[in-house]
Tab-separated table of C-alpha atoms in Angstrom:
chain	number	residue	atom	x	y	z
A	125	UNK	CA	-0.081	0.132	-0.144
A	126	UNK	CA	2.958	2.113	0.686
A	127	UNK	CA	4.355	1.824	-2.696
A	128	UNK	CA	0.866	2.668	-4.290
A	129	UNK	CA	0.802	6.271	-2.673
A	130	UNK	CA	3.604	8.123	-4.644
A	131	UNK	CA	2.204	6.394	-7.981
A	132	UNK	CA	-1.224	7.998	-7.795
A	133	UNK	CA	-0.118	11.722	-8.474
A	134	UNK	CA	1.989	10.541	-11.247
A	135	UNK	CA	-0.853	8.789	-12.895
A	136	UNK	CA	-2.983	11.848	-12.467
A	137	UNK	CA	-0.339	14.062	-13.851
A	138	UNK	CA	0.026	12.003	-17.044
A	139	UNK	CA	-3.822	11.968	-17.499
A	140	UNK	CA	-4.002	15.795	-17.215
A	141	UNK	CA	-1.054	17.031	-18.923
A	142	UNK	CA	-0.757	14.849	-22.026
A	143	UNK	CA	-4.102	15.940	-23.721
A	144	UNK	CA	-2.739	19.595	-23.652
A	145	UNK	CA	0.343	18.307	-25.478
A	146	UNK	CA	-1.737	16.281	-27.847
A	147	UNK	CA	-3.840	19.543	-28.978
A	148	UNK	CA	-0.810	21.408	-29.843
A	149	UNK	CA	1.096	21.271	-32.954
A	150	UNK	CA	3.591	18.439	-33.522
A	151	UNK	CA	6.318	20.520	-34.397
A	152	UNK	CA	6.103	22.991	-31.551
A	153	UNK	CA	6.197	20.246	-29.150
A	154	UNK	CA	8.941	17.957	-30.576
A	155	UNK	CA	11.556	19.403	-28.135
A	156	UNK	CA	9.095	19.611	-25.343
A	157	UNK	CA	8.947	15.821	-25.042
A	158	UNK	CA	12.736	15.469	-23.897
A	159	UNK	CA	12.623	12.974	-20.986
A	160	UNK	CA	15.369	14.570	-18.802
A	161	UNK	CA	13.942	18.189	-18.748
A	162	UNK	CA	10.376	16.852	-18.071
A	163	UNK	CA	11.383	14.908	-15.081
A	164	UNK	CA	13.108	18.093	-13.585
A	165	UNK	CA	10.175	19.949	-13.346
A	166	UNK	CA	7.499	17.178	-12.820
A	167	UNK	CA	7.530	17.264	-9.150
A	168	UNK	CA	6.734	20.855	-8.730
A	169	UNK	CA	4.051	20.641	-11.441
A	170	UNK	CA	2.511	17.643	-9.532
A	171	UNK	CA	2.520	19.436	-6.259
A	172	UNK	CA	1.023	22.574	-7.513
A	173	UNK	CA	-1.431	21.344	-9.998
A	174	UNK	CA	-2.823	18.592	-7.868
A	175	UNK	CA	-3.508	21.101	-4.953
A	176	UNK	CA	-5.200	23.551	-7.441
A	177	UNK	CA	-7.369	21.187	-9.034
A	178	UNK	CA	-9.041	20.240	-5.650
A	179	UNK	CA	-9.530	23.795	-4.704
A	180	UNK	CA	-10.587	25.516	-7.764
A	181	UNK	CA	-10.654	24.068	-11.337
A	182	UNK	CA	-10.318	27.626	-13.054
A	183	UNK	CA	-7.207	28.218	-11.167
A	184	UNK	CA	-5.732	24.707	-12.095
A	185	UNK	CA	-6.291	25.975	-15.884
A	186	UNK	CA	-4.304	29.155	-15.084
A	187	UNK	CA	-1.392	27.450	-13.433
A	188	UNK	CA	-1.386	24.942	-16.002
A	189	UNK	CA	-0.998	27.454	-18.699
A	190	UNK	CA	1.958	29.431	-16.872
A	191	UNK	CA	3.739	26.070	-16.022
A	192	UNK	CA	3.498	25.332	-19.856
A	193	UNK	CA	5.082	28.558	-20.770
A	194	UNK	CA	7.744	28.189	-18.137
A	195	UNK	CA	8.653	24.548	-19.271
A	196	UNK	CA	8.698	25.786	-22.728
A	197	UNK	CA	11.132	28.718	-21.910
A	198	UNK	CA	13.394	26.189	-20.010
A	199	UNK	CA	13.412	23.855	-23.032
A	200	UNK	CA	14.253	26.898	-25.366
A	201	UNK	CA	17.067	28.135	-23.194
A	202	UNK	CA	15.185	31.609	-22.744
A	203	UNK	CA	14.296	33.770	-19.750
A	204	UNK	CA	10.544	34.074	-19.352
A	205	UNK	CA	8.723	37.258	-20.080
A	206	UNK	CA	7.120	38.164	-16.609
A	207	UNK	CA	4.800	40.568	-18.528
A	208	UNK	CA	3.243	37.608	-20.517
A	209	UNK	CA	2.898	35.534	-17.357
A	210	UNK	CA	0.870	38.223	-15.613
A	211	UNK	CA	-1.289	38.868	-18.771
A	212	UNK	CA	-1.528	35.552	-20.634
A	213	UNK	CA	-5.250	35.248	-19.765
A	214	UNK	CA	-6.052	39.029	-20.940
A	215	UNK	CA	-7.500	39.448	-24.285
A	216	UNK	CA	-4.713	42.094	-25.300
A	217	UNK	CA	-1.079	41.137	-24.785
A	218	UNK	CA	1.603	43.706	-25.852
A	219	UNK	CA	5.090	42.087	-26.226
A	220	UNK	CA	6.642	44.925	-28.485
A	221	UNK	CA	10.354	45.523	-28.069
A	222	UNK	CA	10.941	42.522	-25.668
A	223	UNK	CA	14.071	41.065	-27.443
A	224	UNK	CA	12.389	37.567	-27.777
A	225	UNK	CA	14.225	36.437	-30.706
A	226	UNK	CA	13.234	33.080	-32.674
A	227	UNK	CA	13.563	30.795	-29.583
A	228	UNK	CA	11.594	33.253	-27.166
A	229	UNK	CA	8.837	33.597	-29.771
A	230	UNK	CA	8.589	29.675	-29.936
A	231	UNK	CA	8.188	29.520	-26.217
A	232	UNK	CA	5.284	32.139	-26.401
A	233	UNK	CA	3.981	30.213	-29.291
A	234	UNK	CA	3.843	26.970	-27.410
A	235	UNK	CA	2.052	28.708	-24.459
A	236	UNK	CA	-0.586	29.934	-26.940
A	237	UNK	CA	-1.500	26.789	-28.721
A	238	UNK	CA	-4.355	25.949	-26.048
A	239	UNK	CA	-4.743	29.723	-24.781
A	240	UNK	CA	-8.247	30.835	-25.114
A	241	UNK	CA	-8.093	34.222	-23.874
A	242	UNK	CA	-5.924	36.205	-25.967
A	243	UNK	CA	-7.418	37.820	-29.051
A	244	UNK	CA	-4.846	40.369	-29.703
A	245	UNK	CA	-1.020	39.951	-29.905
A	246	UNK	CA	1.560	42.515	-30.343
A	247	UNK	CA	5.210	41.183	-31.211
A	248	UNK	CA	6.674	44.260	-33.247
A	249	UNK	CA	10.449	44.503	-33.014
A	250	UNK	CA	11.502	41.193	-31.555
A	251	UNK	CA	13.819	40.123	-34.283
A	252	UNK	CA	11.652	36.897	-34.535
A	253	UNK	CA	13.180	36.212	-38.340
A	254	UNK	CA	11.529	33.210	-40.205
A	255	UNK	CA	11.851	30.827	-37.416
A	256	UNK	CA	9.743	32.615	-35.105
A	257	UNK	CA	7.184	33.290	-37.598
A	258	UNK	CA	7.205	29.673	-38.307
A	259	UNK	CA	6.356	28.860	-34.808
A	260	UNK	CA	3.506	31.516	-34.839
A	261	UNK	CA	1.911	30.145	-38.015
A	262	UNK	CA	2.201	26.476	-36.512
A	263	UNK	CA	0.394	27.954	-33.577
A	264	UNK	CA	-2.438	29.303	-35.398
A	265	UNK	CA	-3.207	26.182	-37.039
A	266	UNK	CA	-4.308	24.917	-33.591
A	267	UNK	CA	-5.395	28.313	-31.843
A	268	UNK	CA	-8.839	29.673	-33.066
A	269	UNK	CA	-9.251	32.388	-30.482
A	270	UNK	CA	-6.322	34.688	-31.681
A	271	UNK	CA	-7.663	37.433	-34.072
A	272	UNK	CA	-5.129	40.089	-34.489
A	273	UNK	CA	-1.459	40.002	-34.588
A	274	UNK	CA	1.305	42.669	-35.236
A	275	UNK	CA	4.625	41.034	-36.082
A	276	UNK	CA	6.053	44.406	-37.845
A	277	UNK	CA	9.683	45.122	-38.027
A	278	UNK	CA	11.246	41.654	-37.195
A	279	UNK	CA	13.438	41.146	-40.317
A	280	UNK	CA	11.076	38.287	-41.935
A	281	UNK	CA	12.532	39.002	-45.578
A	282	UNK	CA	11.583	36.536	-48.346
A	283	UNK	CA	11.529	33.555	-46.555
A	284	UNK	CA	9.168	35.002	-43.757
A	285	UNK	CA	6.879	36.064	-46.707
A	286	UNK	CA	6.835	32.458	-48.099
A	287	UNK	CA	5.873	31.137	-44.685
A	288	UNK	CA	3.046	33.853	-44.487
A	289	UNK	CA	1.810	33.241	-47.934
A	290	UNK	CA	1.421	29.432	-47.194
A	291	UNK	CA	-0.484	30.384	-44.007
A	292	UNK	CA	-2.691	32.909	-46.309
A	293	UNK	CA	-3.337	29.928	-48.767
A	294	UNK	CA	-4.845	27.656	-46.016
A	295	UNK	CA	-7.526	30.189	-45.230
A	296	UNK	CA	-7.871	27.932	-41.809
A	297	UNK	CA	-7.176	30.589	-39.194
A	298	UNK	CA	-9.282	33.147	-37.303
A	299	UNK	CA	-6.656	35.836	-37.707
A	300	UNK	CA	-8.339	38.700	-39.448
A	301	UNK	CA	-6.049	41.526	-38.757
A	302	UNK	CA	-2.219	41.174	-39.554
A	303	UNK	CA	0.490	43.837	-39.487
A	304	UNK	CA	3.503	43.158	-41.426
A	305	UNK	CA	5.180	46.732	-41.514
A	306	UNK	CA	8.942	47.087	-41.896
A	307	UNK	CA	9.933	43.511	-42.648
A	308	UNK	CA	12.282	43.881	-45.793
A	309	UNK	CA	9.842	42.696	-48.287
A	310	UNK	CA	10.701	43.222	-51.739
A	311	UNK	CA	9.304	42.337	-55.074
A	312	UNK	CA	9.703	38.590	-54.678
A	313	UNK	CA	7.976	38.779	-51.470
A	314	UNK	CA	5.177	40.759	-53.060
A	315	UNK	CA	4.604	38.135	-55.654
A	316	UNK	CA	4.400	35.364	-52.946
A	317	UNK	CA	1.921	37.435	-50.784
A	318	UNK	CA	-0.171	38.563	-53.668
A	319	UNK	CA	-0.704	35.065	-55.324
A	320	UNK	CA	-1.897	33.862	-51.666
A	321	UNK	CA	-3.973	36.967	-51.030
A	322	UNK	CA	-5.697	36.533	-54.392
A	323	UNK	CA	-7.816	33.519	-52.932
A	324	UNK	CA	-7.867	34.374	-49.291
A	325	UNK	CA	-10.886	35.675	-47.719
A	326	UNK	CA	-9.996	35.531	-43.946
A	327	UNK	CA	-7.617	38.667	-43.930
A	328	UNK	CA	-9.417	41.823	-43.594
A	329	UNK	CA	-7.036	44.350	-42.320
A	330	UNK	CA	-3.409	44.219	-43.749
A	331	UNK	CA	-0.574	46.496	-42.959
A	332	UNK	CA	2.521	46.168	-45.541
A	333	UNK	CA	3.835	49.819	-44.900
A	334	UNK	CA	7.560	50.369	-44.629
A	335	UNK	CA	8.727	47.982	-46.956
A	336	UNK	CA	10.451	48.067	-50.310
A	337	UNK	CA	7.784	47.313	-52.729
A	338	UNK	CA	8.357	49.213	-56.197
A	339	UNK	CA	6.786	49.164	-59.497
A	340	UNK	CA	6.839	45.334	-59.930
A	341	UNK	CA	5.366	45.073	-56.447
A	342	UNK	CA	2.773	47.489	-57.369
A	343	UNK	CA	1.751	45.457	-60.338
A	344	UNK	CA	1.238	42.218	-58.366
A	345	UNK	CA	-0.637	44.294	-55.626
A	346	UNK	CA	-2.973	45.824	-58.474
A	347	UNK	CA	-3.602	41.908	-59.864
A	348	UNK	CA	-4.381	40.995	-56.334
A	349	UNK	CA	-6.843	43.842	-55.682
A	350	UNK	CA	-8.878	43.169	-58.810
A	351	UNK	CA	-10.074	39.803	-57.591
A	352	UNK	CA	-9.536	39.780	-53.783
A	353	UNK	CA	-12.796	39.864	-51.822
A	354	UNK	CA	-11.546	39.768	-48.163
A	355	UNK	CA	-9.372	42.780	-47.539
A	356	UNK	CA	-11.209	45.915	-46.066
A	357	UNK	CA	-8.319	47.723	-44.935
A	358	UNK	CA	-4.789	47.957	-46.519
A	359	UNK	CA	-1.813	50.181	-45.644
A	360	UNK	CA	0.896	50.610	-48.317
A	361	UNK	CA	2.519	53.825	-47.073
A	362	UNK	CA	6.146	54.325	-47.278
A	363	UNK	CA	7.040	52.024	-50.079
A	364	UNK	CA	8.626	52.935	-53.427
A	365	UNK	CA	5.787	52.981	-55.911
A	366	UNK	CA	6.109	55.090	-58.904
A	367	UNK	CA	4.220	55.781	-62.036
A	368	UNK	CA	3.967	52.153	-63.443
A	369	UNK	CA	3.512	50.589	-59.996
A	370	UNK	CA	0.871	53.170	-58.803
A	371	UNK	CA	-0.944	53.096	-62.074
A	372	UNK	CA	-1.188	49.323	-61.864
A	373	UNK	CA	-2.424	49.752	-58.319
A	374	UNK	CA	-5.170	51.979	-59.549
A	375	UNK	CA	-6.036	49.535	-62.369
A	376	UNK	CA	-6.863	46.812	-59.723
A	377	UNK	CA	-8.882	49.185	-57.404
A	378	UNK	CA	-11.326	50.220	-60.054
A	379	UNK	CA	-13.274	46.893	-59.816
A	380	UNK	CA	-12.621	45.984	-56.150
A	381	UNK	CA	-15.733	45.716	-54.289
A	382	UNK	CA	-14.451	45.173	-50.416
A	383	UNK	CA	-11.508	47.553	-49.781
A	384	UNK	CA	-12.882	50.541	-47.609
A	385	UNK	CA	-9.775	52.112	-46.316
A	386	UNK	CA	-6.384	52.553	-48.419
A	387	UNK	CA	-3.226	54.343	-47.182
A	388	UNK	CA	-0.832	55.075	-50.166
A	389	UNK	CA	0.871	58.192	-48.538
A	390	UNK	CA	4.563	58.848	-48.910
A	391	UNK	CA	5.126	57.077	-52.118
A	392	UNK	CA	6.125	59.592	-54.289
A	393	UNK	CA	3.664	58.944	-57.234
A	394	UNK	CA	3.555	62.637	-58.967
A	395	UNK	CA	0.969	64.244	-61.241
A	396	UNK	CA	1.201	61.368	-63.694
A	397	UNK	CA	-0.731	58.939	-61.237
A	398	UNK	CA	-3.295	61.480	-60.455
A	399	UNK	CA	-5.154	60.875	-63.558
A	400	UNK	CA	-5.548	57.098	-62.608
A	401	UNK	CA	-6.548	58.094	-59.187
A	402	UNK	CA	-9.326	60.418	-60.597
A	403	UNK	CA	-10.399	57.354	-62.530
A	404	UNK	CA	-10.700	55.109	-59.087
A	405	UNK	CA	-12.795	57.757	-57.431
A	406	UNK	CA	-15.080	57.855	-60.415
A	407	UNK	CA	-15.527	54.180	-60.978
A	408	UNK	CA	-15.035	52.736	-57.281
A	409	UNK	CA	-18.097	52.224	-55.298
A	410	UNK	CA	-16.794	51.049	-51.965
A	411	UNK	CA	-13.604	53.210	-50.965
A	412	UNK	CA	-14.326	55.212	-47.863
A	413	UNK	CA	-10.982	56.524	-46.845
A	414	UNK	CA	-7.986	57.327	-49.156
A	415	UNK	CA	-4.745	58.558	-47.824
A	416	UNK	CA	-2.364	59.821	-50.676
A	417	UNK	CA	-0.329	62.578	-48.703
A	418	UNK	CA	3.223	63.077	-49.491
A	419	UNK	CA	3.021	62.046	-53.094
A	420	UNK	CA	4.307	65.027	-54.898
A	421	UNK	CA	0.855	66.091	-56.211
A	422	UNK	CA	0.494	69.431	-57.293
A	423	UNK	CA	-2.096	71.631	-58.598
A	424	UNK	CA	-2.334	69.522	-62.062
A	425	UNK	CA	-2.838	66.281	-60.127
A	426	UNK	CA	-5.666	68.066	-57.976
A	427	UNK	CA	-7.383	69.043	-60.926
A	428	UNK	CA	-7.367	65.226	-62.134
A	429	UNK	CA	-8.525	64.049	-58.717
A	430	UNK	CA	-11.223	66.604	-58.663
A	431	UNK	CA	-12.760	64.950	-61.842
A	432	UNK	CA	-13.275	61.961	-59.906
A	433	UNK	CA	-14.842	63.727	-56.931
A	434	UNK	CA	-17.574	65.097	-58.911
A	435	UNK	CA	-19.228	61.772	-59.424
A	436	UNK	CA	-17.890	59.676	-56.375
A	437	UNK	CA	-20.665	58.578	-53.810
A	438	UNK	CA	-18.639	56.592	-51.528
A	439	UNK	CA	-15.455	58.542	-50.369
A	440	UNK	CA	-15.851	60.237	-46.839
A	441	UNK	CA	-12.197	60.953	-46.028
A	442	UNK	CA	-9.402	62.194	-48.501
A	443	UNK	CA	-5.922	63.001	-47.275
A	444	UNK	CA	-3.831	65.196	-49.376
A	445	UNK	CA	-1.561	66.483	-46.712
A	446	UNK	CA	2.135	67.280	-47.617
A	447	UNK	CA	1.455	67.556	-51.278
A	448	UNK	CA	2.562	70.703	-53.269
A	449	UNK	CA	-0.940	71.917	-53.794
A	450	UNK	CA	-1.708	75.587	-53.354
A	451	UNK	CA	-4.829	77.531	-52.934
A	452	UNK	CA	-5.762	77.037	-56.707
A	453	UNK	CA	-5.743	73.535	-56.465
A	454	UNK	CA	-7.591	73.411	-53.233
A	455	UNK	CA	-10.446	75.469	-54.732
A	456	UNK	CA	-10.686	73.004	-57.555
A	457	UNK	CA	-11.324	70.248	-55.171
A	458	UNK	CA	-13.894	72.052	-52.790
A	459	UNK	CA	-15.768	72.989	-56.049
A	460	UNK	CA	-15.648	69.349	-57.301
A	461	UNK	CA	-17.647	68.332	-54.265
A	462	UNK	CA	-20.020	71.175	-54.395
A	463	UNK	CA	-21.087	70.106	-57.896
A	464	UNK	CA	-21.624	66.493	-56.618
A	465	UNK	CA	-25.085	66.533	-54.881
A	466	UNK	CA	-24.532	62.832	-53.719
A	467	UNK	CA	-20.994	63.377	-52.259
A	468	UNK	CA	-20.538	61.956	-48.757
A	469	UNK	CA	-17.258	63.551	-48.170
A	470	UNK	CA	-16.548	64.444	-44.393
A	471	UNK	CA	-13.092	65.444	-44.435
A	472	UNK	CA	-10.610	67.037	-46.945
A	473	UNK	CA	-7.231	67.287	-45.329
A	474	UNK	CA	-5.173	69.966	-46.977
A	475	UNK	CA	-3.357	71.036	-43.814
A	476	UNK	CA	-0.563	72.289	-45.364
A	477	UNK	CA	-2.267	74.841	-47.700
A	478	UNK	CA	-2.811	78.608	-46.699
A	479	UNK	CA	-5.994	79.994	-47.923
A	480	UNK	CA	-7.382	83.384	-48.242
A	481	UNK	CA	-10.719	85.208	-47.292
A	482	UNK	CA	-12.040	84.647	-50.831
A	483	UNK	CA	-11.273	81.040	-50.348
A	484	UNK	CA	-13.217	81.014	-47.093
A	485	UNK	CA	-16.304	82.575	-48.812
A	486	UNK	CA	-16.383	79.919	-51.321
A	487	UNK	CA	-15.889	77.214	-48.672
A	488	UNK	CA	-18.921	78.626	-47.114
A	489	UNK	CA	-21.033	78.044	-50.154
A	490	UNK	CA	-19.677	74.650	-50.167
A	491	UNK	CA	-20.617	74.156	-46.530
A	492	UNK	CA	-24.244	75.165	-47.365
A	493	UNK	CA	-24.541	72.343	-49.788
A	494	UNK	CA	-22.613	69.701	-47.847
A	495	UNK	CA	-22.824	70.572	-44.021
A	496	UNK	CA	-21.277	67.434	-43.067
A	497	UNK	CA	-18.045	68.468	-44.806
A	498	UNK	CA	-14.653	69.446	-42.918
A	499	UNK	CA	-11.895	70.925	-44.935
A	500	UNK	CA	-8.719	71.223	-42.823
A	501	UNK	CA	-6.346	73.778	-44.013
A	502	UNK	CA	-3.062	75.518	-42.522
A	503	UNK	CA	-4.306	79.032	-42.034
A	504	UNK	CA	-6.019	82.040	-43.319
A	505	UNK	CA	-3.831	84.730	-44.786
A	506	UNK	CA	-4.312	88.435	-44.582
A	507	UNK	CA	-7.308	88.294	-42.066
A	508	UNK	CA	-7.938	91.505	-40.019
A	509	UNK	CA	-7.726	91.182	-36.370
A	510	UNK	CA	-11.014	91.308	-35.677
A	511	UNK	CA	-11.984	88.539	-38.068
A	512	UNK	CA	-9.181	86.360	-36.612
A	513	UNK	CA	-10.675	86.575	-33.138
A	514	UNK	CA	-14.074	85.788	-34.303
A	515	UNK	CA	-12.466	82.460	-35.985
A	516	UNK	CA	-10.676	81.715	-32.824
A	517	UNK	CA	-13.331	82.427	-30.220
A	518	UNK	CA	-14.146	79.610	-27.764
A	519	UNK	CA	-17.675	78.589	-29.163
A	520	UNK	CA	-18.531	76.917	-25.854
A	521	UNK	CA	-18.149	80.370	-24.337
A	522	UNK	CA	-20.379	82.065	-26.848
A	523	UNK	CA	-22.983	79.343	-26.257
A	524	UNK	CA	-22.787	79.850	-22.582
A	525	UNK	CA	-23.068	83.552	-22.965
A	526	UNK	CA	-26.287	83.150	-24.996
A	527	UNK	CA	-27.696	80.615	-22.283
A	528	UNK	CA	-27.080	83.001	-19.466
A	529	UNK	CA	-28.899	85.866	-21.412
A	530	UNK	CA	-31.867	83.539	-21.743
A	531	UNK	CA	-31.822	82.203	-18.463
A	532	UNK	CA	-31.550	78.639	-19.441
A	533	UNK	CA	-28.773	75.796	-19.242
A	534	UNK	CA	-26.465	75.047	-21.943
A	535	UNK	CA	-28.012	71.650	-22.124
A	536	UNK	CA	-31.348	73.283	-22.744
A	537	UNK	CA	-29.749	75.119	-25.599
A	538	UNK	CA	-28.394	71.949	-27.359
A	539	UNK	CA	-31.724	70.098	-26.574
A	540	UNK	CA	-33.685	72.831	-28.450
A	541	UNK	CA	-31.434	71.919	-31.574
A	542	UNK	CA	-32.434	68.147	-31.487
A	543	UNK	CA	-35.883	67.495	-33.016
A	544	UNK	CA	-36.368	64.846	-30.840
A	545	UNK	CA	-35.547	66.756	-27.776
A	546	UNK	CA	-33.108	64.068	-26.615
A	547	UNK	CA	-29.695	63.925	-24.916
A	548	UNK	CA	-28.155	62.578	-27.988
A	549	UNK	CA	-27.814	63.249	-31.684
A	550	UNK	CA	-25.747	61.751	-34.786
A	551	UNK	CA	-22.710	63.701	-35.458
A	552	UNK	CA	-23.803	64.381	-39.046
A	553	UNK	CA	-27.106	65.734	-37.869
A	554	UNK	CA	-25.687	67.688	-34.943
A	555	UNK	CA	-23.044	69.544	-37.438
A	556	UNK	CA	-25.848	70.281	-39.905
A	557	UNK	CA	-28.085	71.908	-37.334
A	558	UNK	CA	-25.169	73.829	-35.444
A	559	UNK	CA	-24.412	75.380	-38.779
A	560	UNK	CA	-27.666	76.311	-39.793
A	561	UNK	CA	-29.032	77.614	-36.325
A	562	UNK	CA	-28.718	81.437	-36.034
A	563	UNK	CA	-29.117	81.688	-32.218
A	564	UNK	CA	-25.314	81.586	-31.677
A	565	UNK	CA	-23.723	82.118	-35.272
A	566	UNK	CA	-20.530	79.726	-35.432
A	567	UNK	CA	-18.190	79.150	-38.226
A	568	UNK	CA	-17.227	75.538	-39.476
A	569	UNK	CA	-14.215	75.538	-37.198
A	570	UNK	CA	-16.015	76.581	-34.272
A	571	UNK	CA	-18.566	73.782	-34.754
A	572	UNK	CA	-15.720	71.261	-34.970
A	573	UNK	CA	-14.533	72.256	-31.604
A	574	UNK	CA	-17.934	71.812	-29.994
A	575	UNK	CA	-18.224	68.277	-31.630
A	576	UNK	CA	-15.015	67.287	-30.059
A	577	UNK	CA	-16.187	68.189	-26.737
A	578	UNK	CA	-19.394	66.323	-27.216
A	579	UNK	CA	-18.377	63.274	-29.404
A	580	UNK	CA	-18.951	59.818	-27.916
A	581	UNK	CA	-16.449	58.296	-30.609
A	582	UNK	CA	-19.374	56.340	-31.669
A	583	UNK	CA	-20.940	58.775	-34.335
A	584	UNK	CA	-22.959	60.291	-31.691
A	585	UNK	CA	-22.827	63.461	-29.647
A	586	UNK	CA	-24.046	63.316	-26.065
A	587	UNK	CA	-25.128	66.574	-24.024
A	588	UNK	CA	-25.666	64.831	-20.733
A	589	UNK	CA	-22.396	65.547	-19.182
A	590	UNK	CA	-23.187	69.580	-19.329
A	591	UNK	CA	-25.871	68.687	-16.901
A	592	UNK	CA	-24.149	70.179	-14.038
A	593	UNK	CA	-23.399	73.633	-15.669
A	594	UNK	CA	-25.581	76.353	-13.889
A	595	UNK	CA	-27.494	79.065	-15.862
């Protein structure tokens, strides 16, 4: 009977631990089956897990995850990351800049195979290289809870792109958001990734910024965008696309039916590509956000883009910051929006452009037709001190002054503008009534400041927090 007692915990340990290993990827656990190392840690795991199992099944699960990671670290010969141990049952884990390397990443991947808590994982700047990304991809074949992952700036190169492309082709993971910025991807990498993405429908958000794609890469990406039916957000900023690659991209965008957000900033397109961009805006029916800042587009390019704005019915945000456009080009853009009764434009960013009082008068006419529009520019040249004060006056002080004069609360003022008399309005509707009301005349910029104070970041403004203010 005495000989039976020490055998019982060992049998229980085998029953409890082995299923965890069976559910993981075989390659990830090939080193974790080394008998000498397992024997060293076994007694501690037997004692802690058996005790916790009796007291609390949920605590047992937590300790099992922690011990699994510690064992993996020992086998990989790496120091455990205390932050990961403390947060491995949180939905968001940020391990950016932790110096994990390939082996430290493999230890993390082993622990995540059976993890059901983490849904977003940040691993930027850890020098994980192709070995680390292979471990992560193998983990993702087993883990169906992880949805967003950032592995930017990890020197993945061509071999890393090949591993990720194979992963894309499987369409078998729950990952829908993947950040791959700054991973030394060049033309060959673009070919692999785009071939895989042509048939992938799982990835919705992809960041390929700060890589080294040029014109050949642009051609591959254009071909992919023409047939991809999964991507809704794509970041290609800070690459090396020029005329040929950018035009190829635009050709692919014309018929794309899913992409709503595209960042092409800092690529140096020039005016030659603006004609193709104008055609994209004329033909594309789903793009909502387009950033083409820092692309050497001048007034000539602005004229071509404005042709597309005259008929576009989907775009809401157009960013042209850091392009050599002056006030003449800016006028072409805002008049194109004015001429389009179906325009849904909400933001035009030309925030490096100096404008005049005459421009402001023209802009007021545009706002009358499209009150939801917000044009962001640098400053107004030649304004008199009186008008400058009017533009910059705190709008909430003006509204408070009106409320004081009429012996009402500031909340009563806002509720009086709401047809339903409630404490909430949509941002679009609120912006429109604030421009149209004549109780407290405000310009577009003052209205924007009011919205910033009341915006819930859900598309609604809320007056309720002003309830404590006295008449």
